[in-house]
mmCIF file of C-alpha atoms and ligand atoms in Angstrom:
data_model
loop_
_atom_site.group_PDB
_atom_site.id
_atom_site.type_symbol
_atom_site.label_atom_id
_atom_site.label_comp_id
_atom_site.label_asym_id
_atom_site.label_seq_id
_atom_site.Cartn_x
_atom_site.Cartn_y
_atom_site.Cartn_z
ATOM 1 C CA MET A 1 -11.896 16.253 -10.285
ATOM 2 C CA ARG A 2 -8.428 14.991 -9.353
ATOM 3 C CA LEU A 3 -7.222 11.920 -7.478
ATOM 4 C CA GLN A 4 -5.062 12.509 -4.394
ATOM 5 C CA GLY A 5 -2.115 10.281 -5.243
ATOM 6 C CA ILE A 6 -1.719 6.826 -3.740
ATOM 7 C CA HIS A 7 -4.141 5.972 -0.905
ATOM 8 C CA HIS A 8 -2.777 2.481 -0.171
ATOM 9 C CA ILE A 9 -1.005 -0.443 -1.807
ATOM 10 C CA SER A 10 -2.052 -4.015 -1.046
ATOM 11 C CA ALA A 11 0.171 -7.046 -1.498
ATOM 12 C CA ILE A 12 0.265 -10.708 -0.501
ATOM 13 C CA THR A 13 2.364 -12.402 2.166
ATOM 14 C CA GLY A 14 2.788 -16.096 2.908
ATOM 15 C CA ASP A 15 4.236 -15.392 6.361
ATOM 16 C CA ALA A 16 2.495 -12.812 8.549
ATOM 17 C CA GLN A 17 5.071 -12.958 11.350
ATOM 18 C CA ARG A 18 8.060 -12.353 9.102
ATOM 19 C CA ASN A 19 6.097 -9.690 7.220
ATOM 20 C CA LEU A 20 5.245 -7.853 10.452
ATOM 21 C CA ASP A 21 8.869 -7.987 11.562
ATOM 22 C CA PHE A 22 10.161 -6.564 8.278
ATOM 23 C CA TYR A 23 7.715 -3.698 7.830
ATOM 24 C CA THR A 24 7.770 -2.579 11.480
ATOM 25 C CA ARG A 25 11.211 -3.414 12.928
ATOM 26 C CA VAL A 26 13.271 -3.054 9.730
ATOM 27 C CA LEU A 27 11.385 -0.316 7.847
ATOM 28 C CA GLY A 28 10.003 1.435 10.931
ATOM 29 C CA LEU A 29 6.386 1.607 9.807
ATOM 30 C CA ARG A 30 3.645 1.241 12.391
ATOM 31 C CA LEU A 31 1.170 -1.643 12.434
ATOM 32 C CA VAL A 32 -2.008 0.449 12.427
ATOM 33 C CA ALA A 33 -4.569 -2.276 11.817
ATOM 34 C CA LYS A 34 -4.845 -5.999 12.134
ATOM 35 C CA THR A 35 -8.030 -6.940 10.401
ATOM 36 C CA VAL A 36 -9.181 -9.833 8.245
ATOM 37 C CA ASN A 37 -9.731 -10.203 4.546
ATOM 38 C CA GLN A 38 -13.392 -9.243 4.171
ATOM 39 C CA ASP A 39 -13.739 -11.881 1.468
ATOM 40 C CA ASP A 40 -12.101 -14.563 3.665
ATOM 41 C CA PRO A 41 -12.155 -13.782 7.410
ATOM 42 C CA ASN A 42 -9.782 -16.647 8.275
ATOM 43 C CA VAL A 43 -6.736 -14.742 7.035
ATOM 44 C CA TYR A 44 -5.242 -11.424 8.030
ATOM 45 C CA HIS A 45 -5.274 -8.119 6.313
ATOM 46 C CA LEU A 46 -2.397 -6.197 7.928
ATOM 47 C CA PHE A 47 -1.948 -2.429 7.528
ATOM 48 C CA TYR A 48 1.385 -0.655 8.041
ATOM 49 C CA ALA A 49 1.519 3.129 7.852
ATOM 50 C CA ASP A 50 2.588 6.345 9.515
ATOM 51 C CA GLU A 51 1.780 7.047 13.164
ATOM 52 C CA GLN A 52 -1.860 7.985 12.493
ATOM 53 C CA GLY A 53 -2.609 5.524 9.682
ATOM 54 C CA HIS A 54 -2.965 8.230 7.032
ATOM 55 C CA PRO A 55 -3.844 7.475 3.412
ATOM 56 C CA GLY A 56 -0.669 7.969 1.397
ATOM 57 C CA SER A 57 1.384 5.730 3.691
ATOM 58 C CA GLU A 58 -0.680 2.566 4.044
ATOM 59 C CA MET A 59 1.066 -0.609 2.879
ATOM 60 C CA THR A 60 -1.259 -3.541 3.409
ATOM 61 C CA PHE A 61 -0.858 -7.307 3.144
ATOM 62 C CA PHE A 62 -3.325 -10.120 2.737
ATOM 63 C CA GLU A 63 -1.937 -13.210 4.402
ATOM 64 C CA TYR A 64 -2.129 -16.471 2.504
ATOM 65 C CA PRO A 65 -0.244 -18.779 4.887
ATOM 66 C CA HIS A 66 2.615 -20.630 3.137
ATOM 67 C CA ALA A 67 1.914 -18.977 -0.232
ATOM 68 C CA ILE A 68 4.718 -19.789 -2.654
ATOM 69 C CA PRO A 69 6.797 -16.817 -3.854
ATOM 70 C CA GLY A 70 5.095 -14.754 -6.541
ATOM 71 C CA ARG A 71 6.696 -13.186 -9.584
ATOM 72 C CA PRO A 72 5.739 -9.888 -11.203
ATOM 73 C CA GLY A 73 4.807 -10.026 -14.877
ATOM 74 C CA ALA A 74 2.785 -8.003 -17.385
ATOM 75 C CA GLY A 75 -0.046 -6.134 -15.696
ATOM 76 C CA MET A 76 1.552 -6.263 -12.258
ATOM 77 C CA ILE A 77 3.248 -3.681 -10.054
ATOM 78 C CA HIS A 78 6.846 -4.740 -9.463
ATOM 79 C CA ARG A 79 8.297 -1.930 -7.375
ATOM 80 C CA ILE A 80 7.012 0.435 -4.691
ATOM 81 C CA VAL A 81 8.730 3.811 -4.422
ATOM 82 C CA TRP A 82 8.780 5.607 -1.058
ATOM 83 C CA ARG A 83 9.822 9.121 -0.106
ATOM 84 C CA VAL A 84 12.517 10.033 2.368
ATOM 85 C CA GLY A 85 13.554 13.508 3.438
ATOM 86 C CA SER A 86 17.088 13.975 2.128
ATOM 87 C CA ASP A 87 20.251 12.487 0.654
ATOM 88 C CA ALA A 88 21.380 11.917 4.246
ATOM 89 C CA ALA A 89 18.317 9.702 4.746
ATOM 90 C CA LEU A 90 19.325 7.644 1.691
ATOM 91 C CA VAL A 91 22.779 7.178 3.235
ATOM 92 C CA PHE A 92 21.143 6.159 6.517
ATOM 93 C CA TRP A 93 19.069 3.437 4.795
ATOM 94 C CA ALA A 94 21.957 2.297 2.595
ATOM 95 C CA GLN A 95 23.797 1.539 5.866
ATOM 96 C CA ARG A 96 20.885 0.410 8.040
ATOM 97 C CA LEU A 97 19.384 -2.184 5.684
ATOM 98 C CA PRO A 98 22.576 -4.213 5.113
ATOM 99 C CA SER A 99 23.231 -4.092 8.878
ATOM 100 C CA LEU A 100 19.875 -5.893 9.244
ATOM 101 C CA GLU A 101 20.813 -8.390 6.515
ATOM 102 C CA VAL A 102 18.798 -6.692 3.770
ATOM 103 C CA PRO A 103 21.043 -6.209 0.710
ATOM 104 C CA VAL A 104 20.662 -2.912 -1.159
ATOM 105 C CA THR A 105 21.672 -1.524 -4.532
ATOM 106 C CA ARG A 106 21.882 2.166 -5.382
ATOM 107 C CA GLY A 107 19.665 3.363 -8.231
ATOM 108 C CA ALA A 108 19.290 6.638 -10.120
ATOM 109 C CA GLU A 109 20.298 9.729 -8.105
ATOM 110 C CA GLY A 110 21.443 7.579 -5.202
ATOM 111 C CA SER A 111 18.062 5.941 -4.571
ATOM 112 C CA VAL A 112 18.134 2.832 -2.380
ATOM 113 C CA VAL A 113 16.648 -0.351 -3.864
ATOM 114 C CA PHE A 114 15.921 -3.492 -1.842
ATOM 115 C CA SER A 115 13.411 -6.335 -1.504
ATOM 116 C CA ASP A 116 11.274 -7.591 1.340
ATOM 117 C CA PRO A 117 11.814 -11.194 2.540
ATOM 118 C CA GLU A 118 9.419 -12.482 -0.141
ATOM 119 C CA GLY A 119 11.008 -10.567 -2.996
ATOM 120 C CA LEU A 120 8.733 -7.501 -3.202
ATOM 121 C CA GLU A 121 10.895 -4.615 -4.463
ATOM 122 C CA HIS A 122 11.056 -1.222 -2.815
ATOM 123 C CA GLU A 123 12.933 1.948 -3.700
ATOM 124 C CA LEU A 124 13.604 4.995 -1.535
ATOM 125 C CA VAL A 125 13.945 8.397 -3.214
ATOM 126 C CA VAL A 126 14.342 11.930 -1.917
ATOM 127 C CA ASP A 127 10.981 13.697 -1.796
ATOM 128 C CA GLU A 128 10.615 16.738 -3.998
ATOM 129 C CA SER A 129 6.804 16.956 -3.898
ATOM 130 C CA GLY A 130 6.291 19.358 -0.997
ATOM 131 C CA ASP A 131 3.486 17.069 0.281
ATOM 132 C CA ALA A 132 3.183 16.579 4.047
ATOM 133 C CA PRO A 133 5.588 13.853 5.220
ATOM 134 C CA LEU A 134 3.750 10.847 6.701
ATOM 135 C CA ILE A 135 6.069 9.448 9.364
ATOM 136 C CA ALA A 136 5.871 6.691 11.962
ATOM 137 C CA GLY A 137 7.838 6.819 15.176
ATOM 138 C CA ALA A 138 10.409 4.026 15.541
ATOM 139 C CA PRO A 139 12.864 3.748 18.430
ATOM 140 C CA ASP A 140 16.018 3.358 16.320
ATOM 141 C CA ILE A 141 15.144 5.506 13.276
ATOM 142 C CA PRO A 142 15.601 9.276 13.611
ATOM 143 C CA ALA A 143 12.437 11.076 12.449
ATOM 144 C CA GLU A 144 14.387 12.989 9.770
ATOM 145 C CA HIS A 145 15.367 9.674 8.135
ATOM 146 C CA ALA A 146 12.005 7.876 8.390
ATOM 147 C CA LEU A 147 9.945 6.833 5.387
ATOM 148 C CA GLN A 148 7.501 9.640 4.474
ATOM 149 C CA GLY A 149 4.821 7.854 2.475
ATOM 150 C CA PHE A 150 4.432 6.730 -1.128
ATOM 151 C CA GLU A 151 5.986 8.467 -4.107
ATOM 152 C CA GLY A 152 4.916 6.081 -6.882
ATOM 153 C CA VAL A 153 4.861 2.569 -8.272
ATOM 154 C CA ARG A 154 6.452 0.834 -11.247
ATOM 155 C CA ALA A 155 4.374 -1.717 -13.175
ATOM 156 C CA TYR A 156 5.073 -4.000 -16.128
ATOM 157 C CA ALA A 157 3.070 -3.427 -19.292
ATOM 158 C CA THR A 158 3.233 -4.517 -22.914
ATOM 159 C CA ASP A 159 1.479 -1.387 -24.224
ATOM 160 C CA PRO A 160 1.662 1.515 -21.745
ATOM 161 C CA GLU A 161 -0.132 3.920 -24.118
ATOM 162 C CA ARG A 162 -3.413 2.083 -23.554
ATOM 163 C CA SER A 163 -3.052 2.616 -19.823
ATOM 164 C CA GLY A 164 -2.003 6.199 -20.404
ATOM 165 C CA ALA A 165 -5.181 6.961 -22.322
ATOM 166 C CA LEU A 166 -7.357 5.844 -19.411
ATOM 167 C CA LEU A 167 -5.141 7.605 -16.886
ATOM 168 C CA GLU A 168 -5.306 10.901 -18.770
ATOM 169 C CA LYS A 169 -8.831 10.934 -20.159
ATOM 170 C CA VAL A 170 -10.729 9.322 -17.286
ATOM 171 C CA LEU A 171 -8.600 9.514 -14.140
ATOM 172 C CA GLY A 172 -7.271 13.040 -14.649
ATOM 173 C CA ALA A 173 -3.579 12.058 -14.683
ATOM 174 C CA GLU A 174 -0.847 14.082 -16.317
ATOM 175 C CA ARG A 175 1.974 12.533 -18.269
ATOM 176 C CA SER A 176 5.137 13.312 -16.338
ATOM 177 C CA GLY A 177 7.735 11.206 -18.131
ATOM 178 C CA ASP A 178 8.172 8.717 -20.971
ATOM 179 C CA ASP A 179 5.772 6.140 -19.582
ATOM 180 C CA VAL A 180 4.966 7.856 -16.309
ATOM 181 C CA TRP A 181 1.639 9.341 -15.270
ATOM 182 C CA THR A 182 1.048 11.477 -12.175
ATOM 183 C CA LEU A 183 -2.234 11.723 -10.289
ATOM 184 C CA ARG A 184 -2.216 14.821 -8.136
ATOM 185 C CA GLY A 185 -4.974 16.519 -6.155
ATOM 186 C CA GLU A 186 -4.752 19.545 -3.901
ATOM 187 C CA ARG A 187 -3.568 17.420 -0.967
ATOM 188 C CA ARG A 188 -1.144 14.824 -2.379
ATOM 189 C CA GLY A 189 0.191 13.317 -5.562
ATOM 190 C CA GLY A 190 1.717 10.065 -6.742
ATOM 191 C CA TRP A 191 2.651 8.357 -9.989
ATOM 192 C CA ILE A 192 2.630 5.092 -11.878
ATOM 193 C CA ALA A 193 5.429 4.246 -14.303
ATOM 194 C CA TYR A 194 5.297 1.415 -16.827
ATOM 195 C CA ASP A 195 8.329 -0.710 -17.705
ATOM 196 C CA PRO A 196 8.600 -3.283 -20.526
ATOM 197 C CA ALA A 197 7.154 -6.566 -19.292
ATOM 198 C CA PRO A 198 9.390 -9.623 -18.926
ATOM 199 C CA ALA A 199 8.665 -12.547 -21.246
ATOM 200 C CA GLU A 200 7.852 -14.823 -18.352
ATOM 201 C CA ARG A 201 4.264 -14.729 -17.091
ATOM 202 C CA GLY A 202 3.679 -13.223 -13.670
ATOM 203 C CA ARG A 203 2.376 -15.153 -10.717
ATOM 204 C CA GLN A 204 0.349 -13.425 -8.031
ATOM 205 C CA SER A 205 1.437 -14.970 -4.741
ATOM 206 C CA GLY A 206 3.702 -14.146 -1.787
ATOM 207 C CA GLY A 207 5.612 -10.889 -2.238
ATOM 208 C CA SER A 208 3.537 -9.623 -5.136
ATOM 209 C CA VAL A 209 1.255 -6.594 -5.284
ATOM 210 C CA HIS A 210 -2.474 -7.278 -5.464
ATOM 211 C CA HIS A 211 -3.753 -3.757 -6.162
ATOM 212 C CA ILE A 212 -3.077 -0.061 -5.815
ATOM 213 C CA ALA A 213 -5.652 2.372 -4.444
ATOM 214 C CA TRP A 214 -5.799 6.021 -5.493
ATOM 215 C CA GLY A 215 -7.272 8.471 -3.007
ATOM 216 C CA THR A 216 -10.283 10.719 -3.304
ATOM 217 C CA THR A 217 -12.698 12.514 -0.962
ATOM 218 C CA VAL A 218 -15.902 11.117 0.509
ATOM 219 C CA VAL A 219 -17.869 13.648 -1.558
ATOM 220 C CA GLU A 220 -16.213 12.868 -4.893
ATOM 221 C CA HIS A 221 -16.083 9.075 -4.441
ATOM 222 C CA PRO A 222 -19.504 8.332 -6.033
ATOM 223 C CA GLU A 223 -18.695 10.732 -8.879
ATOM 224 C CA TRP A 224 -15.658 8.616 -9.771
ATOM 225 C CA GLN A 225 -17.892 5.556 -10.039
ATOM 226 C CA ASP A 226 -20.114 7.452 -12.515
ATOM 227 C CA ARG A 227 -17.181 8.786 -14.496
ATOM 228 C CA ILE A 228 -15.364 5.448 -14.822
ATOM 229 C CA THR A 229 -18.546 3.596 -15.754
ATOM 230 C CA ALA A 230 -19.425 6.279 -18.309
ATOM 231 C CA ALA A 231 -16.026 5.638 -19.947
ATOM 232 C CA GLY A 232 -17.064 2.036 -20.530
ATOM 233 C CA VAL A 233 -14.848 0.513 -17.831
ATOM 234 C CA HIS A 234 -16.433 -2.284 -15.848
ATOM 235 C CA THR A 235 -16.085 -1.734 -12.078
ATOM 236 C CA SER A 236 -16.957 -3.574 -8.885
ATOM 237 C CA GLY A 237 -19.431 -0.841 -8.001
ATOM 238 C CA ILE A 238 -19.021 0.942 -4.657
ATOM 239 C CA ILE A 239 -17.994 -1.464 -1.886
ATOM 240 C CA ASP A 240 -18.142 -0.480 1.783
ATOM 241 C CA ARG A 241 -14.842 -1.545 3.381
ATOM 242 C CA THR A 242 -16.014 -0.310 6.824
ATOM 243 C CA TYR A 243 -13.126 2.175 7.164
ATOM 244 C CA PHE A 244 -13.441 3.617 3.676
ATOM 245 C CA LYS A 245 -15.388 2.953 0.491
ATOM 246 C CA SER A 246 -13.811 1.353 -2.575
ATOM 247 C CA ILE A 247 -14.312 0.977 -6.315
ATOM 248 C CA TYR A 248 -12.201 -1.639 -8.127
ATOM 249 C CA PHE A 249 -11.435 -1.952 -11.830
ATOM 250 C CA ARG A 250 -8.632 -3.190 -14.048
ATOM 251 C CA GLU A 251 -6.753 -0.628 -16.097
ATOM 252 C CA PRO A 252 -5.954 -1.639 -19.704
ATOM 253 C CA SER A 253 -2.525 -3.134 -18.896
ATOM 254 C CA GLY A 254 -4.137 -5.371 -16.291
ATOM 255 C CA VAL A 255 -3.146 -3.648 -13.044
ATOM 256 C CA LEU A 256 -5.971 -3.772 -10.499
ATOM 257 C CA PHE A 257 -6.851 -0.200 -9.502
ATOM 258 C CA GLU A 258 -9.011 0.875 -6.592
ATOM 259 C CA ILE A 259 -10.430 4.305 -5.804
ATOM 260 C CA ALA A 260 -10.682 4.758 -2.024
ATOM 261 C CA ASP A 261 -12.152 7.686 -0.117
ATOM 262 C CA ASP A 262 -10.510 9.560 2.738
ATOM 263 C CA ALA A 263 -13.005 8.694 5.471
ATOM 264 C CA PRO A 264 -11.391 8.889 8.956
ATOM 265 C CA GLY A 265 -10.342 5.239 8.758
ATOM 266 C CA PHE A 266 -9.139 3.278 11.752
ATOM 267 C CA THR A 267 -9.218 6.159 14.235
ATOM 268 C CA ILE A 268 -13.016 6.217 13.870
ATOM 269 C CA ASP A 269 -13.381 3.532 16.557
ATOM 270 C CA SER A 270 -9.944 3.314 18.176
ATOM 271 C CA PRO A 271 -7.700 5.969 19.782
ATOM 272 C CA VAL A 272 -4.404 6.571 17.946
ATOM 273 C CA GLU A 273 -2.338 5.042 20.808
ATOM 274 C CA GLU A 274 -4.234 1.742 20.496
ATOM 275 C CA LEU A 275 -4.085 1.274 16.712
ATOM 276 C CA GLY A 276 -2.914 -2.180 15.640
ATOM 277 C CA ARG A 277 -3.492 -3.909 19.014
ATOM 278 C CA LYS A 278 -6.923 -5.508 18.820
ATOM 279 C CA ILE A 279 -7.977 -7.545 15.804
ATOM 280 C CA ILE A 280 -10.560 -5.415 14.024
ATOM 281 C CA LEU A 281 -13.468 -7.343 12.587
ATOM 282 C CA PRO A 282 -16.031 -5.933 10.203
ATOM 283 C CA PRO A 283 -19.444 -5.862 11.937
ATOM 284 C CA GLN A 284 -20.711 -8.887 10.017
ATOM 285 C CA PHE A 285 -17.949 -11.068 11.534
ATOM 286 C CA GLU A 286 -17.985 -9.721 15.121
ATOM 287 C CA GLY A 287 -20.255 -12.550 16.299
ATOM 288 C CA GLN A 288 -17.617 -15.097 15.193
ATOM 289 C CA ARG A 289 -14.673 -13.323 16.861
ATOM 290 C CA GLU A 290 -13.570 -16.190 19.106
ATOM 291 C CA ARG A 291 -13.500 -18.754 16.303
ATOM 292 C CA ILE A 292 -11.771 -16.373 13.866
ATOM 293 C CA GLU A 293 -9.087 -15.301 16.368
ATOM 294 C CA ARG A 294 -8.277 -18.950 17.130
ATOM 295 C CA ARG A 295 -7.557 -19.652 13.472
ATOM 296 C CA LEU A 296 -5.395 -16.614 12.733
ATOM 297 C CA THR A 297 -1.594 -16.752 12.927
ATOM 298 C CA PRO A 298 -0.613 -15.495 16.406
ATOM 299 C CA LEU A 299 1.140 -12.116 16.203
ATOM 300 C CA PRO A 300 2.797 -10.233 19.063
ATOM 301 C CA ASP A 301 0.878 -7.320 20.580
ATOM 302 C CA PRO A 302 2.834 -4.149 19.707
ATOM 303 C CA GLY A 303 1.603 -2.570 22.956
ATOM 304 C CA PRO A 304 0.223 0.949 23.361
ATOM 305 C CA ARG A 305 2.118 3.690 21.544
ATOM 306 C CA PRO A 306 3.796 6.398 23.562
ATOM 307 C CA ALA A 307 2.227 9.742 22.761
ATOM 308 C CA ALA A 308 4.186 11.965 20.332
ATOM 309 C CA ALA A 309 6.678 9.257 19.367
ATOM 310 C CA THR A 310 8.076 11.454 16.629
HETATM 311 ZN ZN1 ZN B 401 -7.437 -1.820 -1.293
#
């Protein structure tokens, strides 16, 4: 049994409007779902992804209005690594981002490193995986330069070997670098790398990652719960998130992991053209829609999507 790389990554924002602007207008992702935090329906859970909202491209944010800036520390993901198609795409982003007042630095092999408005770090690298590119259509970003989904994440840890043992023995990962482990199934793959933790303690708030979800199939999802529990790791049990099912647990370095299945997701009750327009409420909150919508931060309607935008 193998995990299918990164399913989604969830972070925190203190400013839903600025967050929406950055991830859609600047990065060219599509808002595929506006829903609410199932544990607190008065705040948003926003999903940005490729055109169809595929696992492997979903960057999500819980809104905590006016949250102070967070700071990554031990046990926290501090950088999200995305794929692009070519060196020419790196050049495109190295020019585009500064033109939109987002400073960049160039990393290893010409990668492009930048932060979102709340300090969450991103890196763009040229894809060498052969996995299907997961692309959103954006009016001013040529399809060949668009983001193509997640490549990996970098986390801070004091003792990466402890995480590595769980990743290899329980989660089926393979060591693919010094402190890097890759989780690859037949469909997709992705990795987590551990860097030495800063001395200062982390603070989970605006611009920090809350958890990372690894993908699996609907059939294998319950088997992962059995396998992880059998290894002595305490989990949340299987939680129904309406659009997919989830299992949460902390890996030994402290990073919150989730295993999410590949159920059809948001297109189960909404046509692809309409994704991201209506606020989606889990069935238990539908009766309170009017009250909930009044309390949420107003966000512009992205409008229907033209067919075949890419
Ligand atoms: Zn999640």
